[in-house]
Short mmCIF file of C-alpha atoms and ligand atoms in Angstrom, two decimals:
data_model
loop_
_atom_site.label_atom_id
_atom_site.label_comp_id
_atom_site.label_asym_id
_atom_site.label_seq_id
_atom_site.Cartn_x
_atom_site.Cartn_y
_atom_site.Cartn_z
CA MET J 21 -7.74 18.20 9.01
CA PRO J 22 -6.00 14.81 9.42
CA ILE J 23 -4.65 13.65 12.73
CA SER J 24 -1.65 11.67 13.98
CA ILE J 25 -1.71 8.75 16.41
CA GLN J 26 0.85 7.54 18.94
CA LEU J 27 0.83 4.30 20.90
CA ALA J 28 3.43 3.79 23.62
CA HIS J 29 3.76 0.48 25.53
CA VAL J 30 0.07 -0.23 25.28
CA SER J 31 -1.27 -3.35 27.00
CA LYS J 32 -4.82 -4.57 27.29
CA ILE J 33 -5.76 -7.30 29.74
CA TYR J 34 -9.27 -8.73 29.74
CA SER J 35 -10.09 -10.17 33.16
CA GLY J 36 -13.21 -12.26 32.63
CA ALA J 37 -15.23 -13.20 35.71
CA GLY J 38 -13.99 -16.57 36.98
CA SER J 39 -11.88 -17.18 33.89
CA GLU J 40 -8.19 -16.56 33.38
CA ALA J 41 -7.07 -13.07 32.39
CA VAL J 42 -6.21 -12.63 28.70
CA ARG J 43 -3.39 -10.33 27.68
CA ALA J 44 -4.80 -9.28 24.30
CA LEU J 45 -2.18 -6.55 23.72
CA ASP J 46 1.27 -6.70 25.21
CA GLY J 47 3.42 -3.56 25.06
CA VAL J 48 2.44 -2.28 21.63
CA SER J 49 4.21 0.90 20.43
CA PHE J 50 4.04 2.68 17.07
CA ASP J 51 3.37 6.07 15.52
CA ILE J 52 1.04 6.82 12.66
CA GLU J 53 1.41 10.01 10.69
CA GLN J 54 -1.41 12.24 9.62
CA GLY J 55 -3.08 10.96 6.49
CA GLU J 56 -1.39 7.54 6.52
CA TRP J 57 -3.29 4.41 5.49
CA ILE J 58 -2.25 1.52 7.70
CA ALA J 59 -3.15 -2.16 7.34
CA ILE J 60 -3.21 -3.99 10.66
CA MET J 61 -2.59 -7.64 9.92
CA GLY J 62 -2.11 -10.84 11.88
CA PRO J 63 -3.76 -14.17 12.65
CA SER J 64 -7.08 -14.52 14.43
CA GLY J 65 -6.77 -13.72 18.13
CA SER J 66 -3.60 -11.63 17.70
CA GLY J 67 -5.29 -8.51 19.09
CA LYS J 68 -6.31 -6.61 15.95
CA THR J 69 -9.87 -5.82 17.01
CA THR J 70 -8.73 -4.96 20.53
CA LEU J 71 -6.26 -2.49 19.06
CA LEU J 72 -8.90 -0.92 16.84
CA ASN J 73 -11.28 -0.61 19.78
CA LEU J 74 -8.64 1.31 21.75
CA LEU J 75 -7.91 3.58 18.79
CA GLY J 76 -11.61 4.17 18.32
CA CYS J 77 -12.08 5.00 22.03
CA LEU J 78 -14.58 2.16 22.42
CA ASP J 79 -12.37 0.87 25.20
CA GLN J 80 -9.36 2.01 27.22
CA ALA J 81 -5.89 0.45 27.62
CA THR J 82 -4.94 -1.33 30.85
CA SER J 83 -1.58 0.45 30.69
CA GLY J 84 0.39 2.60 28.26
CA VAL J 85 -0.50 5.70 26.29
CA VAL J 86 -2.89 6.05 23.35
CA ARG J 87 -2.56 9.59 22.04
CA ILE J 88 -4.79 10.81 19.23
CA GLY J 89 -3.73 14.21 17.97
CA GLU J 90 -3.13 16.19 21.17
CA THR J 91 -5.42 14.02 23.28
CA ASP J 92 -4.26 11.35 25.75
CA THR J 93 -7.34 9.14 25.70
CA ALA J 94 -6.62 7.66 29.16
CA LYS J 95 -7.25 11.11 30.64
CA LEU J 96 -10.81 11.36 29.30
CA SER J 97 -13.84 10.50 31.40
CA ARG J 98 -16.34 8.01 29.92
CA SER J 99 -18.61 10.75 28.63
CA ALA J 100 -15.71 12.83 27.28
CA LEU J 101 -14.43 9.68 25.56
CA ALA J 102 -17.81 9.13 23.89
CA ARG J 103 -17.88 12.74 22.69
CA PHE J 104 -14.30 12.58 21.43
CA ARG J 105 -15.14 9.35 19.58
CA ALA J 106 -18.22 10.81 17.91
CA GLU J 107 -16.26 13.85 16.75
CA THR J 108 -13.06 12.18 15.62
CA VAL J 109 -13.65 8.61 14.48
CA GLY J 110 -15.72 6.85 11.84
CA PHE J 111 -16.11 3.05 12.13
CA VAL J 112 -16.64 0.46 9.43
CA PHE J 113 -17.19 -3.07 10.72
CA GLN J 114 -17.07 -6.46 9.05
CA GLN J 115 -20.63 -7.21 10.21
CA PHE J 116 -21.93 -3.82 9.02
CA HIS J 117 -23.90 -3.30 12.29
CA LEU J 118 -26.87 -1.60 10.67
CA ILE J 119 -30.11 -1.32 12.66
CA PRO J 120 -32.46 -3.78 10.87
CA HIS J 121 -35.73 -1.83 11.24
CA LEU J 122 -34.28 1.50 10.11
CA THR J 123 -33.87 2.47 6.44
CA ALA J 124 -30.48 3.17 4.89
CA LEU J 125 -31.09 6.91 5.32
CA GLU J 126 -32.20 6.53 8.95
CA ASN J 127 -29.15 4.41 9.74
CA VAL J 128 -26.92 7.22 8.49
CA MET J 129 -28.97 9.86 10.34
CA LEU J 130 -28.61 7.91 13.58
CA ALA J 131 -24.84 8.51 13.46
CA GLN J 132 -25.50 12.23 13.00
CA TYR J 133 -27.81 12.17 16.00
CA PHE J 134 -25.05 10.77 18.23
CA HIS J 135 -22.66 13.38 16.88
CA SER J 136 -24.71 16.58 16.94
CA MET J 137 -28.03 16.71 15.17
CA SER J 138 -29.48 14.93 12.20
CA ASP J 139 -29.64 16.57 8.83
CA GLU J 140 -31.54 14.58 6.24
CA GLY J 141 -30.02 16.40 3.26
CA GLU J 142 -26.51 15.73 4.51
CA ALA J 143 -27.31 12.05 5.15
CA GLN J 144 -28.76 11.73 1.65
CA ARG J 145 -25.58 13.24 0.18
CA ALA J 146 -23.48 10.75 2.17
CA LEU J 147 -25.47 7.90 0.57
CA GLU J 148 -24.99 9.46 -2.85
CA ARG J 149 -21.23 9.60 -2.32
CA VAL J 150 -21.19 5.81 -1.95
CA GLY J 151 -23.46 5.36 -4.98
CA LEU J 152 -26.64 4.53 -3.04
CA GLY J 153 -28.69 7.71 -3.48
CA ASP J 154 -31.59 5.67 -4.88
CA ARG J 155 -31.64 3.17 -2.00
CA ALA J 156 -32.27 5.61 0.84
CA THR J 157 -35.63 4.12 1.84
CA HIS J 158 -34.53 0.48 1.71
CA LEU J 159 -34.13 -1.58 4.86
CA PRO J 160 -30.81 -3.42 5.37
CA SER J 161 -32.58 -6.73 4.58
CA GLN J 162 -33.49 -5.31 1.14
CA LEU J 163 -29.85 -4.54 0.34
CA SER J 164 -27.00 -6.82 -0.75
CA GLY J 165 -23.98 -7.33 1.51
CA GLY J 166 -21.94 -4.93 -0.58
CA GLU J 167 -24.66 -2.28 -0.43
CA GLN J 168 -25.02 -2.69 3.33
CA GLN J 169 -21.29 -2.14 3.72
CA ARG J 170 -21.58 1.02 1.61
CA VAL J 171 -24.38 2.29 3.86
CA ALA J 172 -22.06 1.60 6.81
CA ILE J 173 -19.33 3.62 5.08
CA ALA J 174 -21.78 6.49 4.44
CA ARG J 175 -22.65 6.34 8.14
CA ALA J 176 -18.94 6.41 9.08
CA LEU J 177 -18.38 9.45 6.86
CA VAL J 178 -21.41 11.58 7.55
CA ASN J 179 -19.78 13.34 10.51
CA ASP J 180 -16.60 14.04 8.53
CA PRO J 181 -14.27 12.05 10.83
CA LYS J 182 -10.52 12.67 10.82
CA ILE J 183 -9.80 8.99 11.41
CA VAL J 184 -11.50 6.06 9.70
CA LEU J 185 -11.23 2.68 11.44
CA ALA J 186 -12.25 -0.36 9.45
CA ASP J 187 -12.33 -3.88 10.95
CA GLU J 188 -12.18 -6.44 8.11
CA PRO J 189 -14.26 -4.09 5.92
CA THR J 190 -14.13 -6.47 2.96
CA GLY J 191 -14.32 -9.68 5.01
CA ASN J 192 -17.88 -10.56 4.03
CA LEU J 193 -17.86 -9.26 0.46
CA ASP J 194 -17.43 -10.79 -3.00
CA ALA J 195 -14.62 -9.58 -5.29
CA ASP J 196 -16.67 -6.84 -7.02
CA ASN J 197 -17.93 -5.32 -3.79
CA GLN J 198 -14.50 -5.66 -2.22
CA HIS J 199 -13.20 -3.53 -5.07
CA ILE J 200 -15.91 -0.89 -4.56
CA VAL J 201 -15.21 -0.66 -0.83
CA LEU J 202 -11.44 -0.40 -1.37
CA LYS J 203 -12.05 2.32 -3.94
CA LEU J 204 -14.11 4.25 -1.38
CA LEU J 205 -11.33 3.87 1.19
CA SER J 206 -8.80 5.04 -1.44
CA ASP J 207 -10.90 8.17 -2.01
CA LEU J 208 -10.95 8.86 1.74
CA HIS J 209 -7.20 8.43 1.81
CA GLN J 210 -6.81 10.87 -1.10
CA GLN J 211 -8.82 13.39 0.91
CA GLY J 212 -6.10 13.17 3.56
CA ARG J 213 -7.89 11.14 6.21
CA THR J 214 -5.96 8.76 8.45
CA ILE J 215 -7.13 5.18 7.86
CA LEU J 216 -6.52 2.08 9.97
CA MET J 217 -7.83 -1.06 8.36
CA VAL J 218 -7.73 -4.52 9.91
CA THR J 219 -7.46 -7.31 7.38
CA HIS J 220 -6.01 -10.78 7.10
CA ASP J 221 -6.02 -10.61 3.29
CA GLU J 222 -2.58 -9.93 1.75
CA GLN J 223 -4.09 -8.44 -1.41
CA VAL J 224 -6.28 -6.04 0.56
CA GLY J 225 -3.33 -5.16 2.81
CA ARG J 226 -1.36 -3.97 -0.20
CA TYR J 227 -3.70 -1.03 -0.70
CA ALA J 228 -2.32 0.54 2.48
CA ASP J 229 0.82 2.70 2.69
CA ARG J 230 2.23 0.54 5.43
CA ARG J 231 1.35 -2.57 7.40
CA ILE J 232 1.67 -3.35 11.07
CA ASP J 233 1.70 -7.07 11.85
CA LEU J 234 0.45 -8.33 15.20
CA GLU J 235 1.43 -11.65 16.74
CA HIS J 236 0.14 -12.71 20.15
CA GLY J 237 -0.63 -9.10 21.06
CA ARG J 238 2.78 -7.75 20.01
CA VAL J 239 4.03 -5.93 16.92
CA ALA J 240 5.79 -8.54 14.81
CA GLU J 241 9.06 -7.86 13.05
CA ALA J 242 8.80 -6.11 9.71
CA LYS J 243 8.26 -8.46 6.83
CA LYS J 244 11.50 -9.46 5.11
CA HIS J 245 10.35 -11.67 2.27
CA PHE J 246 8.43 -10.47 -0.73
CA SER J 247 6.61 -12.26 -3.51
CA ALA J 248 8.01 -12.47 -7.04
CA GLU J 249 5.37 -9.91 -8.08
CA GLU J 250 6.45 -7.46 -5.36
CA ASN J 251 10.11 -7.92 -6.33
CA ARG J 252 9.25 -7.15 -9.95
CA ASP J 253 7.56 -3.95 -8.85
CA PHE J 254 10.66 -2.95 -6.87
CA ASP J 255 12.80 -3.64 -9.95
CA GLU J 256 10.52 -1.47 -12.09
CA VAL J 257 10.93 1.46 -9.71
CA LEU J 258 14.70 0.95 -9.55
CA GLN J 259 14.89 0.95 -13.35
CA GLN J 260 12.89 4.16 -13.53
CA LEU J 261 15.25 5.81 -11.06
CA TRP J 262 18.28 4.59 -13.01
CA THR J 263 17.10 5.83 -16.40
CA THR J 264 15.94 9.13 -14.95
CA ARG J 265 19.36 9.68 -13.42
CA GLU J 266 21.08 8.56 -16.61
CA ARG J 267 19.29 11.08 -18.74
CA GLN J 268 19.04 14.06 -16.48
CA GLY J 269 15.95 16.12 -17.01
CA HIS J 270 14.30 13.26 -18.87
CA ARG J 271 10.92 12.36 -17.41
CA GLU J 272 9.86 8.74 -17.52
CA SER J 273 6.23 8.09 -18.20
CA PRO J 274 4.86 6.71 -14.93
CA ARG J 275 4.30 2.96 -14.99
CA PHE J 276 2.37 2.86 -11.72
CA ASP J 277 -0.48 5.01 -10.57
CA GLU J 278 0.49 7.58 -8.00
CA SER J 279 -0.76 5.78 -4.91
CA LYS J 280 0.83 2.45 -5.87
CA HIS J 281 4.08 4.26 -6.55
CA ARG J 282 3.95 5.90 -3.12
CA ARG J 283 3.29 2.54 -1.42
CA LEU J 284 6.19 0.95 -3.25
CA ILE J 285 8.51 3.80 -2.30
CA ASN J 286 7.43 3.46 1.35
CA THR J 287 8.18 -0.27 1.38
CA MET J 288 11.44 0.18 -0.49
CA THR J 289 12.53 2.87 1.97
CA ARG J 290 11.74 0.53 4.84
CA ILE J 291 13.85 -2.29 3.40
CA GLY J 292 16.71 0.03 2.50
CA LEU J 293 16.57 0.20 -1.31
CA VAL J 294 15.82 3.92 -1.61
CA GLU J 295 15.99 6.99 0.61
CA PRO J 296 14.89 10.62 0.45
CA HIS J 297 17.44 12.66 -1.46
CA ASN J 298 17.23 16.44 -2.01
CA GLY J 299 13.46 16.40 -1.79
CA ALA J 300 13.16 13.45 -4.21
CA VAL J 301 13.84 9.72 -4.02
CA GLY J 302 17.39 8.41 -4.45
CA PHE J 303 19.17 5.06 -4.30
CA THR J 304 20.82 3.67 -1.23
CA GLY J 305 24.06 1.79 -1.99
CA LYS J 306 22.13 -1.48 -1.88
CA GLY J 307 19.39 -0.11 -4.17
CA GLU J 308 21.91 1.19 -6.69
CA GLU J 309 23.65 -2.20 -6.86
CA ARG J 310 20.33 -3.92 -7.51
CA ALA J 311 19.26 -1.34 -10.12
CA ARG J 312 22.58 -1.74 -11.88
CA ALA J 313 22.14 -5.52 -12.07
CA VAL J 314 18.56 -5.27 -13.42
CA ILE J 315 19.55 -2.72 -16.05
CA ARG J 316 22.51 -4.85 -17.05
CA ARG J 317 20.36 -7.96 -17.49
CA HIS J 318 17.72 -6.07 -19.45
CA ARG J 319 20.15 -4.41 -21.86
CA LEU J 320 22.22 -7.54 -22.41
CA ALA J 321 19.02 -9.44 -23.17
CA GLU J 322 18.13 -6.78 -25.76
CA ARG J 323 21.54 -7.16 -27.41
CA LEU J 324 21.09 -10.92 -27.50
CA PHE J 325 17.73 -10.63 -29.23
CA VAL J 326 18.93 -8.07 -31.76
CA ASP J 327 22.50 -9.20 -32.52
CA VAL J 328 22.18 -12.96 -32.25
CA LEU J 329 18.55 -13.78 -32.80
CA SER J 330 18.02 -10.93 -35.30
CA ILE J 331 14.67 -10.02 -33.82
CA ARG J 332 13.55 -6.65 -35.12
CA ASP J 333 10.08 -6.42 -33.60
CA TRP J 334 10.41 -3.91 -30.82
CA GLY J 335 7.39 -5.12 -28.83
CA SER J 336 8.78 -8.61 -28.69
CA ILE J 337 12.29 -7.42 -27.74
CA GLU J 338 10.92 -5.25 -24.97
CA SER J 339 8.54 -7.78 -23.42
CA ASN J 340 11.10 -10.59 -23.55
CA ALA J 341 13.84 -8.41 -22.08
CA CYS J 342 11.42 -7.52 -19.25
CA THR J 343 11.01 -11.21 -18.52
CA PHE J 344 14.70 -12.03 -18.84
CA GLU J 345 15.77 -9.25 -16.49
CA HIS J 346 14.04 -11.06 -13.62
CA VAL J 347 15.13 -14.63 -14.34
CA LEU J 348 18.77 -14.49 -15.48
CA SER J 349 21.24 -15.56 -12.83
CA GLU J 350 24.47 -13.61 -12.46
CA GLU J 351 26.42 -16.46 -13.99
CA VAL J 352 24.23 -16.71 -17.08
CA THR J 353 24.27 -12.92 -17.44
CA ASP J 354 28.07 -12.95 -17.43
CA ARG J 355 28.10 -15.71 -20.02
CA ILE J 356 25.80 -13.77 -22.32
CA CYS J 357 27.98 -10.72 -21.83
CA THR J 358 31.12 -12.68 -22.68
CA PHE J 359 29.44 -14.32 -25.68
CA LEU J 360 28.45 -10.92 -27.01
CA GLY J 361 31.98 -9.58 -26.52
CA HIS J 362 31.14 -7.39 -23.49
CA PRO J 363 29.07 -4.80 -25.36
CA VAL J 364 29.18 -1.26 -24.04
CA THR J 365 25.73 -0.18 -25.15
CA CYS J 366 22.27 -1.58 -25.66
CA PRO J 367 20.66 -1.44 -29.15
CA HIS J 368 19.48 2.13 -28.43
CA GLY J 369 22.89 3.34 -27.36
CA CYS J 370 22.32 3.40 -23.59
CA SER J 371 25.31 2.16 -21.66
CA ILE J 372 25.32 -1.34 -20.20
CA PRO J 373 26.75 -1.41 -16.69
CA ASN J 374 29.76 -3.69 -16.64
CA GLY J 375 30.04 -6.86 -14.63
CA GLU J 376 32.84 -8.91 -13.12
CA CYS J 377 33.34 -10.60 -16.47
CA CYS J 378 34.05 -7.47 -18.47
CA LEU J 379 36.71 -5.79 -16.43
CA GLU J 380 39.45 -4.83 -18.90
CA LYS J 381 37.91 -6.98 -21.62
CA ARG J 382 35.53 -4.58 -23.24
CA THR J 383 35.86 -3.89 -26.91
CA LEU J 384 34.82 -0.29 -27.22
CA LYS J 385 32.41 0.18 -30.05
CA ASN J 386 31.11 3.54 -31.17
CA PRO J 387 27.70 3.87 -29.47
CA ALA J 388 26.42 6.22 -32.19
CA GLU J 389 26.99 3.52 -34.80
CA ILE J 390 24.66 1.11 -33.04
CA SER J 391 22.04 3.47 -31.69
CA GLY J 392 20.93 4.69 -35.11
CA VAL J 393 19.00 1.54 -35.90
CA PHE J 394 16.64 1.75 -32.99
CA SER J 395 16.41 5.46 -32.37
CA GLY J 396 12.96 6.58 -31.36
CA LEU J 397 12.09 3.38 -29.55
CA ARG J 398 11.35 3.36 -25.85
CA THR J 399 14.56 2.72 -23.96
CA ILE J 400 15.26 1.12 -20.64
P1 LIG R 30 -8.31 -10.49 16.53
O1 LIG R 30 -9.20 -9.36 16.18
O2 LIG R 30 -6.90 -10.31 16.07
O3 LIG R 30 -8.85 -11.80 16.09
P2 LIG R 30 -9.03 -9.87 19.27
O4 LIG R 30 -8.50 -8.52 19.55
O5 LIG R 30 -10.48 -9.98 19.01
O6 LIG R 30 -8.18 -10.58 18.13
O7 LIG R 30 -8.70 -10.81 20.51
C1 LIG R 30 -7.41 -10.91 21.10
C2 LIG R 30 -7.49 -11.87 22.30
O8 LIG R 30 -8.28 -11.27 23.32
C3 LIG R 30 -8.15 -13.18 21.98
O9 LIG R 30 -7.49 -14.19 22.72
C4 LIG R 30 -9.59 -12.99 22.46
O10 LIG R 30 -10.14 -14.22 22.83
C5 LIG R 30 -9.40 -12.07 23.63
N1 LIG R 30 -10.56 -11.19 23.85
C6 LIG R 30 -11.04 -10.28 22.97
N2 LIG R 30 -12.09 -9.61 23.50
C7 LIG R 30 -12.27 -10.10 24.74
C8 LIG R 30 -13.18 -9.81 25.82
N3 LIG R 30 -14.12 -8.84 25.69
N4 LIG R 30 -13.06 -10.53 26.95
C9 LIG R 30 -12.12 -11.46 27.09
N5 LIG R 30 -11.22 -11.79 26.13
C10 LIG R 30 -11.29 -11.12 24.97
MG1 LIG R 31 -10.98 -9.26 15.03
#
C-alpha cells in the first residue's frame, strides 16, 4: 500500500515574465522509504513549498528525476499527471483551501469527484474519522480554524492516498488544534502511509521519523547539535540498551512510546550512536562509550546518596540520580568515585563501569552483601 519516493538532482527554476529567473531548488537528491514520515524544514523561501508541489505532481521539475513508486513523473503528460496525482496523493495546506460556499461534506465530496465519483456515505465516514461527523452541513465560515483543517484532512484522506503531503499543516492553529492535527497525522503514519510535512516548527518536526533541511534550494547538512532534552532522551535509550545487555533476557519496561522510540533510534543511528545488530539495535563503539559513562554517573550518584547521605527513600534516590547522570563532569565523577573508594557495584548490586581513576585501585567488595538492602527496587 505505501510507496517510496526518489529525487535525483532535482532543480526548479521559475522564469517570471520580465523578472529575473529564480532557482527555487538546486540539485536536490534524497530517497524516502515506504511509510516514512519526513519533516521538510528550512527558512522561508528555501524551497519547501516548491519541493512539495513537485512531489504532489502540481508542477514538474526543470531538470532531474522525481520518481514516485515506479513512476518517473517527468514522463507523464499533463492529463496523466493530474490522474496520477488524484490517485496517489492527498494534500493538506496551511490555508485549508476549502470552497467557501460548499459545506464540509460537499468539500470532501469534491475531492472524490476529481478522483472517480462521489460517494456521500464514504465522505461522511471521512468526516467522522476526523471527529466532525456532526458538522457535515456546516460551511467553512461556520467552523473554527482547527475544524476547517480537519475537514481538509478528511478531504485529503477520502480517496485513500498512498502519500500525504502537508504544507505547514499546523501553521495557523492554536496548541490544542495543533495537537489534534498531529494526532491525525500520527494515525495515518501508523496505517503505513508515507507522509511529507513541511514545517518551520522544531517541536512539530520532532513528530517525524526524519527531517530534511533545505537552505537556499539545497539539502542542508544533517543537524549536528541537539538540545539538552534530546540528549537526555538519547541517554535514556543508551541506558536501556546497557541494562538489557547486562541482564540478558531481562525486558525493560518501555520508557518511551513506540513511535518516539523509533524516531530516537533513527536519529541515533544517523549520528552514529547505535546500529542494527542481529535484527535488533546495538551500540556502536561511540554509543557504548557514552552509555558506559551515563551508567557510571548514575550508579555512583546512587552510592553517594545511600552511603554518604544516608538517603533511604528510593524515589528520591532515583530521581536525583537521573538528574546527576546528566550534569556531572568527568572530573567530578572521578572524584566521587575516589571518595567512595571506587565501589564495584551500585546499591542494588549492578556493576559500576570503572573509570580512569579506578584502574588498579578498586577495593573489591562482595556485591551480594550490598545488594540485599535494596533488592526489589527498580535498577538502572
Ligand atoms: P518556502 O516554501 O520554503 O518558503 P518556496 O518554495 O515557496 O519557499 O519558494 C522558493 C523560492 O522560489 C522563493 O525565492 C520564491 O520567491 C520563489 N518562488 C516560489 N514560487 C514561485 C513562482 N511561482 N514564481 C516565481 N518565483 C517563485
Ligand atoms: Mg512555503
